[in-house]
Coordinates of C-alpha atoms in Angstrom, one line a residue:
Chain A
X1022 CA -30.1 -37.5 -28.6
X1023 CA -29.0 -41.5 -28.9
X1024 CA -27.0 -42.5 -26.3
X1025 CA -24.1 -42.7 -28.0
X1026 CA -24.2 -39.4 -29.5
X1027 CA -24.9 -38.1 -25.3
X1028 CA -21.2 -39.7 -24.5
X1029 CA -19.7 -38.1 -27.3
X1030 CA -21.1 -34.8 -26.8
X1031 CA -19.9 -35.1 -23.1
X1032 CA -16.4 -36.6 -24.1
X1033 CA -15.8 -32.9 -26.2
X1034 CA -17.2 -31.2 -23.6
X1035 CA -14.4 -33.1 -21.1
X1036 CA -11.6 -32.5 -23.4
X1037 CA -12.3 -28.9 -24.3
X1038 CA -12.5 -28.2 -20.6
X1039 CA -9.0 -29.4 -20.3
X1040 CA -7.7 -27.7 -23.5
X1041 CA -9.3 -24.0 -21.9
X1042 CA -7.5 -25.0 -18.8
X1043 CA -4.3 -25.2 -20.2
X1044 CA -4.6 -23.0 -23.0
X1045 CA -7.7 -20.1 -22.0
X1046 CA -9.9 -19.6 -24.4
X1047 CA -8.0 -17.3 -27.3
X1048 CA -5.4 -19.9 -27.1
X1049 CA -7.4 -23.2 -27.3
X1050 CA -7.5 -24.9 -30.8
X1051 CA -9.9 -26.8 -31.8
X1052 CA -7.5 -29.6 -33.4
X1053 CA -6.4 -30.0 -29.6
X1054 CA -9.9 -31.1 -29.0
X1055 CA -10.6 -33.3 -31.0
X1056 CA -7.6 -35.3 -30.0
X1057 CA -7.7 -35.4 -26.9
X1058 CA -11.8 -36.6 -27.2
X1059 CA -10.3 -39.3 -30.1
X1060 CA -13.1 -38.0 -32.4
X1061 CA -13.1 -36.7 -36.4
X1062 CA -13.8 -33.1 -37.3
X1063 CA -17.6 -34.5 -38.5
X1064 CA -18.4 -35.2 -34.8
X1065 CA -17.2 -32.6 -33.7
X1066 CA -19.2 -30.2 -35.8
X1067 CA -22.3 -32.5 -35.6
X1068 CA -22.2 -31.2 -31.7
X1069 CA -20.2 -27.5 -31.6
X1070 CA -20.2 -25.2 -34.7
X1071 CA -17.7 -23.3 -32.8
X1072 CA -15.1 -22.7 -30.4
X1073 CA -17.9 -20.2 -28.8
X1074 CA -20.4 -22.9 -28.8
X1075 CA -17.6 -25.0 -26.5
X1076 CA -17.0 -22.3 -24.6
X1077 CA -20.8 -21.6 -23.3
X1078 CA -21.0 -25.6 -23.3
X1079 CA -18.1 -26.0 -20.5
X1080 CA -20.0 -22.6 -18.6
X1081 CA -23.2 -24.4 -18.9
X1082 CA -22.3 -27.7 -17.6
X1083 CA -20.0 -26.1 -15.2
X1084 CA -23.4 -24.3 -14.2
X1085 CA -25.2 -27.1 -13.8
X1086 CA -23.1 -29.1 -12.0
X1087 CA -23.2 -26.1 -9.2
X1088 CA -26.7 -26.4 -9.2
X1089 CA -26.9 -29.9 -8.5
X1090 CA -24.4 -29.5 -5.9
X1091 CA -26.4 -26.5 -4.3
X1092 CA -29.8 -28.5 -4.5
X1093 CA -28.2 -31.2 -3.1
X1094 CA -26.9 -29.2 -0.1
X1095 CA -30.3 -27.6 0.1
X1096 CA -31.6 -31.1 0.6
X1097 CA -29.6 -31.8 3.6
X1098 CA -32.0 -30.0 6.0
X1099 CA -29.0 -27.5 7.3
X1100 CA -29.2 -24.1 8.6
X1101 CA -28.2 -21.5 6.0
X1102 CA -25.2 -20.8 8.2
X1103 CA -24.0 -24.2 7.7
X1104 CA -25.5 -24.9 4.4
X1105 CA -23.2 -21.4 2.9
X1106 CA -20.4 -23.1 4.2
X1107 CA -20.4 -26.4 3.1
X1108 CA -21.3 -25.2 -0.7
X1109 CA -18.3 -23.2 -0.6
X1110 CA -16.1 -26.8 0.1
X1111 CA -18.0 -28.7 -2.0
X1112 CA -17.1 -26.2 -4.5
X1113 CA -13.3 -27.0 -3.8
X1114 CA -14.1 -31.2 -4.3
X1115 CA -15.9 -29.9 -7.9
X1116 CA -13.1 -28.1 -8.8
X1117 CA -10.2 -30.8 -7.8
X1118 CA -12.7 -33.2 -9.2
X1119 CA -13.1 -32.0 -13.0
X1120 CA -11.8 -28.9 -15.0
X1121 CA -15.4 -28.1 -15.9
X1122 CA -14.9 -24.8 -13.1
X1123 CA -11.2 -24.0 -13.6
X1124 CA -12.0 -23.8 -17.3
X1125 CA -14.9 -21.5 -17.1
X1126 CA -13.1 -19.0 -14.8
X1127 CA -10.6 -18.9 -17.3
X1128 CA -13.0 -18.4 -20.2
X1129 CA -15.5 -15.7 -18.1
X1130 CA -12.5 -13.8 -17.3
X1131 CA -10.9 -13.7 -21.1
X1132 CA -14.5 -13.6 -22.4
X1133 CA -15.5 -10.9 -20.0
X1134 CA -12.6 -8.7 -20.9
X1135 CA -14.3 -8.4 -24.2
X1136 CA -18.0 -7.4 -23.2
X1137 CA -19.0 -11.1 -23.6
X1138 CA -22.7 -11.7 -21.5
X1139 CA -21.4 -15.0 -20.5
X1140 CA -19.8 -12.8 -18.0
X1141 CA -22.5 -12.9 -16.6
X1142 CA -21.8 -15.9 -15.4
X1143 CA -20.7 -14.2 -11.8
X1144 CA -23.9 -13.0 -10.9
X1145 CA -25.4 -16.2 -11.2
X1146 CA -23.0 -17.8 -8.8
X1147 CA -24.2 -14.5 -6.4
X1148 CA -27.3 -14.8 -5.8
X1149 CA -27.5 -18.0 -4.3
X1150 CA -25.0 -17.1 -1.8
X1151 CA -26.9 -13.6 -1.3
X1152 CA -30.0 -15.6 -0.4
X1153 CA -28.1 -17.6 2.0
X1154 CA -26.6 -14.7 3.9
X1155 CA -29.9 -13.3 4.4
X1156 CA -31.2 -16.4 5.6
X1157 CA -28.8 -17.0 8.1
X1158 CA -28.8 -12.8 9.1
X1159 CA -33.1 -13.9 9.5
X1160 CA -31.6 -17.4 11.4
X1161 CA -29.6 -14.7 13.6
X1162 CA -26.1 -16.5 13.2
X1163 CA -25.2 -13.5 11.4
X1164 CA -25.2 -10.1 11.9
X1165 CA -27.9 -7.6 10.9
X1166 CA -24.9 -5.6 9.9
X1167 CA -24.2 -7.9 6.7
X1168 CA -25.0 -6.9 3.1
X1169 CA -26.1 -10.0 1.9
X1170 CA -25.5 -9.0 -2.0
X1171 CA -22.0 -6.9 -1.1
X1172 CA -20.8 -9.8 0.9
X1173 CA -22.2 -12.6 -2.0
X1174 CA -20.2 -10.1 -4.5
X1175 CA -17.0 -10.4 -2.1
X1176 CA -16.9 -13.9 -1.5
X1177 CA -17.2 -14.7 -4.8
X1178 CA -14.5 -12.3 -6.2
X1179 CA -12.4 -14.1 -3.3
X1180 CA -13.1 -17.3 -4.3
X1181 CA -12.1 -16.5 -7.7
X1182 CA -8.8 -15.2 -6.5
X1183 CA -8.3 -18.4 -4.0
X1184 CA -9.0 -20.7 -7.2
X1185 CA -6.2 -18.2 -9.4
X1186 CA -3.5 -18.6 -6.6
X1187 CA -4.2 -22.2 -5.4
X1188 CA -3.7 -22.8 -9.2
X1189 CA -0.6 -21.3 -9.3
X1190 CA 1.0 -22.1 -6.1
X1191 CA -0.3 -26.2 -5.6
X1192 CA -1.9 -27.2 -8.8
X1193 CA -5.2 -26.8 -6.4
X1194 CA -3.6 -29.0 -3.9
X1195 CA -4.0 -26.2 -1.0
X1196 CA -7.4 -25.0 -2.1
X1197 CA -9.3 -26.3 0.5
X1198 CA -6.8 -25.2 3.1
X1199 CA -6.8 -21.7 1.5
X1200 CA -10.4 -21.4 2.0
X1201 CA -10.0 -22.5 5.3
X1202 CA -8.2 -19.9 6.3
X1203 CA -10.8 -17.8 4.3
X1204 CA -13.6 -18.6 6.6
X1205 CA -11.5 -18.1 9.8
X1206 CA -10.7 -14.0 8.7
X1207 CA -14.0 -13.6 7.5
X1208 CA -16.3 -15.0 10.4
X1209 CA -15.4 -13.4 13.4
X1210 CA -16.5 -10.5 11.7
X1211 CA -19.6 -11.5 10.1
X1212 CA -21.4 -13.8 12.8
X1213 CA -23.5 -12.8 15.9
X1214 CA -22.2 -13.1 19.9
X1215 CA -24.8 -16.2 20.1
X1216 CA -23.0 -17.9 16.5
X1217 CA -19.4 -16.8 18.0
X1218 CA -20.3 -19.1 21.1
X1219 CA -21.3 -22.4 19.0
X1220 CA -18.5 -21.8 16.2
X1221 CA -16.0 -21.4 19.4
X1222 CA -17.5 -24.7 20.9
X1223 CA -17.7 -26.7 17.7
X1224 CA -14.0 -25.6 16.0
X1225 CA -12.0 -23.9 18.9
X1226 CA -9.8 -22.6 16.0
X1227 CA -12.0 -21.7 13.4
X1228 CA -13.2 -18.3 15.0
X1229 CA -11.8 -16.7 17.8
Chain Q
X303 CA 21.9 2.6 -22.6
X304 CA 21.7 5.6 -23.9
X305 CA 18.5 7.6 -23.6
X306 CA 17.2 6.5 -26.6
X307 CA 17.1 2.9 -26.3
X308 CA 15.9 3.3 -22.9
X309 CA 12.8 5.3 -24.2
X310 CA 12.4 2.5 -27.0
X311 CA 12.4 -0.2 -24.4
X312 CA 10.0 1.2 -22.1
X313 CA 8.0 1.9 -25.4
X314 CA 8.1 -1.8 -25.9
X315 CA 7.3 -2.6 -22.4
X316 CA 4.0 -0.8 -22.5
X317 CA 3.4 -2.2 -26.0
X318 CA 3.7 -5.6 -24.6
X319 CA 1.5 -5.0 -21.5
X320 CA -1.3 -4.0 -23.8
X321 CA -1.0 -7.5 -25.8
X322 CA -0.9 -9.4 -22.3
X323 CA -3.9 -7.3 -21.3
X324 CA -5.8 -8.6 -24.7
X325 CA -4.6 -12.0 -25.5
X326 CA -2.6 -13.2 -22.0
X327 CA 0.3 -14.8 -22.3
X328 CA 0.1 -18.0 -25.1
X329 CA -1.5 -16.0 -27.4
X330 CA -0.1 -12.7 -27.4
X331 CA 1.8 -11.9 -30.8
X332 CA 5.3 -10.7 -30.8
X333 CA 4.0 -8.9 -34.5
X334 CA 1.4 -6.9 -32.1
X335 CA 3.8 -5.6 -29.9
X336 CA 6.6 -4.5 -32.4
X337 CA 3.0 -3.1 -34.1
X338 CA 2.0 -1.2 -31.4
X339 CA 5.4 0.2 -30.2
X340 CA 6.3 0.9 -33.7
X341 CA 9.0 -0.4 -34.2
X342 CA 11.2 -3.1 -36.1
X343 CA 11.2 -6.9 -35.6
X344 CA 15.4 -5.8 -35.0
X345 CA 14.9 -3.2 -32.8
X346 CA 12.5 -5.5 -30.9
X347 CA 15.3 -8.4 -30.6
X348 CA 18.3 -5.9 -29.8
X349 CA 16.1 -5.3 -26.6
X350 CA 14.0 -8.6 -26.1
X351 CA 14.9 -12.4 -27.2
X352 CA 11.6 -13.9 -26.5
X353 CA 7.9 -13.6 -25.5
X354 CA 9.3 -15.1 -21.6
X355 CA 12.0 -12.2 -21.9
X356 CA 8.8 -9.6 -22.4
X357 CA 6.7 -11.5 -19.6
X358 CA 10.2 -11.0 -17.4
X359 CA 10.5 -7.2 -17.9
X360 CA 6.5 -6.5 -17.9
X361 CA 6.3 -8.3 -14.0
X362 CA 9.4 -6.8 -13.5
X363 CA 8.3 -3.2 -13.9
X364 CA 5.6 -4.3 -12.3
X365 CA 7.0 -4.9 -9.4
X366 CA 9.4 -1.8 -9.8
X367 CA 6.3 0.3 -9.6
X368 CA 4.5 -1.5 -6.6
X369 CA 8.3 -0.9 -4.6
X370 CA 7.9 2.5 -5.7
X371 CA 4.3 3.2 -4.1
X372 CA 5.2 1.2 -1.3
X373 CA 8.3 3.2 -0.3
X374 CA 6.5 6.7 -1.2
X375 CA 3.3 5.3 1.4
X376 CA 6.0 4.3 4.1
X377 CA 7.7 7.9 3.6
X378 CA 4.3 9.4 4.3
X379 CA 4.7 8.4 7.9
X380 CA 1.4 7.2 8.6
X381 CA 0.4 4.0 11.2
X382 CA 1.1 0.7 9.6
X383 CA -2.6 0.2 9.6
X384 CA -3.4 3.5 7.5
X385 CA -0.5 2.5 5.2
X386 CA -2.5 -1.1 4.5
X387 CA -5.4 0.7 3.2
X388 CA -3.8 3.8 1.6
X389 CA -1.4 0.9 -0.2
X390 CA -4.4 -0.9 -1.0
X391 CA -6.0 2.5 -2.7
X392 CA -3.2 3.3 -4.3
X393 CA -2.8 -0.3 -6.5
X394 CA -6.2 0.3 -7.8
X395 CA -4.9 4.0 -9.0
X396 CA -2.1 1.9 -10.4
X397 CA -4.0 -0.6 -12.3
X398 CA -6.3 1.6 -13.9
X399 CA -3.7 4.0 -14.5
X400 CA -1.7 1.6 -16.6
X401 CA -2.2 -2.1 -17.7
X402 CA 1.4 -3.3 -15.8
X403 CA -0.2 -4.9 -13.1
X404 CA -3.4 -6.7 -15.2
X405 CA -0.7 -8.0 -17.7
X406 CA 1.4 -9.0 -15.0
X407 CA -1.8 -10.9 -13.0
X408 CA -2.7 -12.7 -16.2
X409 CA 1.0 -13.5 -17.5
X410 CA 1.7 -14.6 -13.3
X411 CA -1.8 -16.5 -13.7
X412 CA -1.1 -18.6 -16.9
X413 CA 2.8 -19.2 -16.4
X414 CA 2.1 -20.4 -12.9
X415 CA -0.2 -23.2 -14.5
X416 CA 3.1 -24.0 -16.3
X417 CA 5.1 -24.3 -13.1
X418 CA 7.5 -20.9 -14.3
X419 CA 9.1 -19.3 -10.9
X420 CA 7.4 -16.4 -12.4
X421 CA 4.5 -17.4 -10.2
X422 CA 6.6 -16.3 -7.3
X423 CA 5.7 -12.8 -7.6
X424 CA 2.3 -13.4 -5.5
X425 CA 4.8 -14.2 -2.6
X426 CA 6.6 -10.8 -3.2
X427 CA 3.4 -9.3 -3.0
X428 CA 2.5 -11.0 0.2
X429 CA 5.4 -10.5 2.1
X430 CA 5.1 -6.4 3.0
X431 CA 1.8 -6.8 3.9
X432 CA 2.2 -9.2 6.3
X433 CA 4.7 -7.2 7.5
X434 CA 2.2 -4.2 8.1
X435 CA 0.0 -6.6 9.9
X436 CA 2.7 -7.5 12.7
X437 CA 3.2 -3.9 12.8
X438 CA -0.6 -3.1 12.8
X439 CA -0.7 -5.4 15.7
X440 CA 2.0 -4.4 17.4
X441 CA 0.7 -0.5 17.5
X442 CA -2.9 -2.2 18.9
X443 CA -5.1 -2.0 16.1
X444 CA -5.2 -5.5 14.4
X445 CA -6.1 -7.6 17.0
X446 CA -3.2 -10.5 18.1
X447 CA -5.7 -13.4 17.1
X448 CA -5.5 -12.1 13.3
X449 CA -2.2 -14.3 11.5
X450 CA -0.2 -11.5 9.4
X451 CA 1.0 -14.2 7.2
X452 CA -2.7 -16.2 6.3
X453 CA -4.1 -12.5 6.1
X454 CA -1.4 -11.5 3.5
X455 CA -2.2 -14.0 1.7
X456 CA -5.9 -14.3 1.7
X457 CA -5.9 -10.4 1.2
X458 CA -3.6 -10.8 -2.2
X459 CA -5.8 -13.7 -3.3
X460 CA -8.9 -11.8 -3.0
X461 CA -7.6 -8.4 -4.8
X462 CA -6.5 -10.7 -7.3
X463 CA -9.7 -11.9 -7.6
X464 CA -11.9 -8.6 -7.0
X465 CA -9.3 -7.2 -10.0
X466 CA -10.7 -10.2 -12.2
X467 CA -14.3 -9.5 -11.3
X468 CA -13.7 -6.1 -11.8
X469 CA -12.5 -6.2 -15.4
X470 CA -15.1 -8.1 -16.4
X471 CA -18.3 -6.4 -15.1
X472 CA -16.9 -3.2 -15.2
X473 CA -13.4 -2.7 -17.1
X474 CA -12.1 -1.8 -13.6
X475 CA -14.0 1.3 -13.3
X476 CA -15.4 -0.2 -10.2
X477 CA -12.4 -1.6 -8.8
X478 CA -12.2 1.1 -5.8
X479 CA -15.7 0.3 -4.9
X480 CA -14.8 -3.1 -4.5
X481 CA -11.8 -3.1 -2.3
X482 CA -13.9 -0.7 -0.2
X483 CA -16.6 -3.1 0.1
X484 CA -13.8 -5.9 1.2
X485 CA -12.4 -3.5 3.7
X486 CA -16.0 -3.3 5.2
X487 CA -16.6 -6.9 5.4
X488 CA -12.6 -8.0 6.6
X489 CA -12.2 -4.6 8.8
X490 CA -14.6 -5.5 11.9
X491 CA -13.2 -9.3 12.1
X492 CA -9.7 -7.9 12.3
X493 CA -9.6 -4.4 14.7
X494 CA -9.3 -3.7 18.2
X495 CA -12.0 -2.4 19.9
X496 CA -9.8 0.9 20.3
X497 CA -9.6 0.7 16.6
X498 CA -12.9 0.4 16.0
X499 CA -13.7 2.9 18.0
X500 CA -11.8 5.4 16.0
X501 CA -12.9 4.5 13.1
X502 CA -16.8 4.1 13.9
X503 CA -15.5 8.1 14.4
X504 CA -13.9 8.7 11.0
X505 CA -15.9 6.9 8.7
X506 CA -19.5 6.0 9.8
X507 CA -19.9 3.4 6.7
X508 CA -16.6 1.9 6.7
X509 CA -17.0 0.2 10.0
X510 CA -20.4 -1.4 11.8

């Protein structure tokens, strides 16, 4: 694609994200779109045939953005441990950031509710987590005890909720705060004596 | 109101939590309720004004029936603790036994982006748990370190968000599964040793 035609395609893709946000996806109209991206109907349809071909769009870029921000934290050299739990705030600066992952919560959940695959779109955000978990259970910061894939499932479902009632209650203001508070009922459960001792040492109030 | 309009108003009601199931809130037709309930566009207005008023009386009932399962678990006599988990049980019979609580989750989830007090009703879901948490730790079987308030509302945020998850892998036919596999990850962060203990006794699985 010309350049210009990869800003315009990425200028849709920004305003349909905030029309799903607002609107979910049986509500969104197209028309909305292509206001808010200042384009004609032509450009539009040169790009997205379809309010579908939007929807898996926003998921895709939304999916991509999370796995730049994954390899990215995956660069950093940290333990697993650490590495599981800076994702998960990183997450929260994505989702203040843009309404790519707002918007494809909203459109997984309506979409899912009809059988859609893009609901699969959970169990791609799973397994990396998953993988993590058993890395850090290996690492011995967390206990043998752990599912890795029941706890990825949980997390994730929580998350999800966190995002729902952050939305709700803030705007996404308190996200980060909510999640927060997340970590501190979920560790002291999760991590081993020797982990308890350097969380205790590092955040006194984090675990206890 | 005499019997009859009563039964064609809760005939409305459920007609109404069907469309919020399907469509949410901003798209939901006021021509699929009547529809499905069966009755006139006159009929509908002698009982409801407007889509908000339907949104009103679906949370409403919702919350009617969640004070009712409450008050029948505290009746039961059980340790604030067991009550926590039976409650917990008994909201998943709920939602799958009628779509009250999924409408009122995605009606509470879209008018909240719209700043509506509706939005409120997370914090009326909040509140009794907390209070079984003070309780719980009062009888010595949450520890003290666990805050009844930041656990109430972490709790309601993930079931919100394990009820989303659920819908869309599974149609909620694996919501209990879920909220058993949250109780198994939160449960050994937040007991007493003397709790744990007992449980390790009742349930092998549920506690590690």
């Amino acid at each position: 694609m010309q350049q210009r035609a990869i800003i315009t395609r990425q200028n849709i893709v920004n305003a349909a994200s905030q029309v799903f946000v607002e609107h979910g996806f049986a509500a969104a109209n197209i028309a909305d779109v292509t206001s808010i991206a200042g384009i004609t109907k032509g450009a539009m349809y040169f790009h997205f045939k379809s309010k579908e071909d939007l929807a898996r769009a926003v998921i895709d870029e939304q999916q991509a953005t999370y796995d730049a921000l994954q390899a990215e934290m995956l660069g950093k050299d940290l333990s697993a441990f650490d590495t599981m739990i800076e994702i998960s705030y990183g997450i929260c600066a994505l989702i203040k950031g843009n309404a790519l992952f707002y918007a494809s919560m909203r459109i997984a959940v309506e979409l899912g509710v009809y059988g859609d695959p893009i609901s699969k779109t959970y169990a791609e955000w799973g397994a990396p987590v998953a993988a993590l978990v058993a890395q850090a259970i290996d690492d011995g910061d967390i206990r043998s005890t752990v599912d890795p894939e029941a706890f990825a499932s949980f997390v994730i479902s929580a998350f999800t909720g966190i995002q729902t009632v952050s939305m709700v209650y803030s705007n996404l203001e308190d996200l980060d705060g909510r999640i927060m508070a997340m970590w501190d009922i979920l560790l002291p459960g999760m991590v081993t004596d020797k982990k308890r001792l350097e969380l205790a040492e590092q955040t006194p109030r984090a675990i206890s």
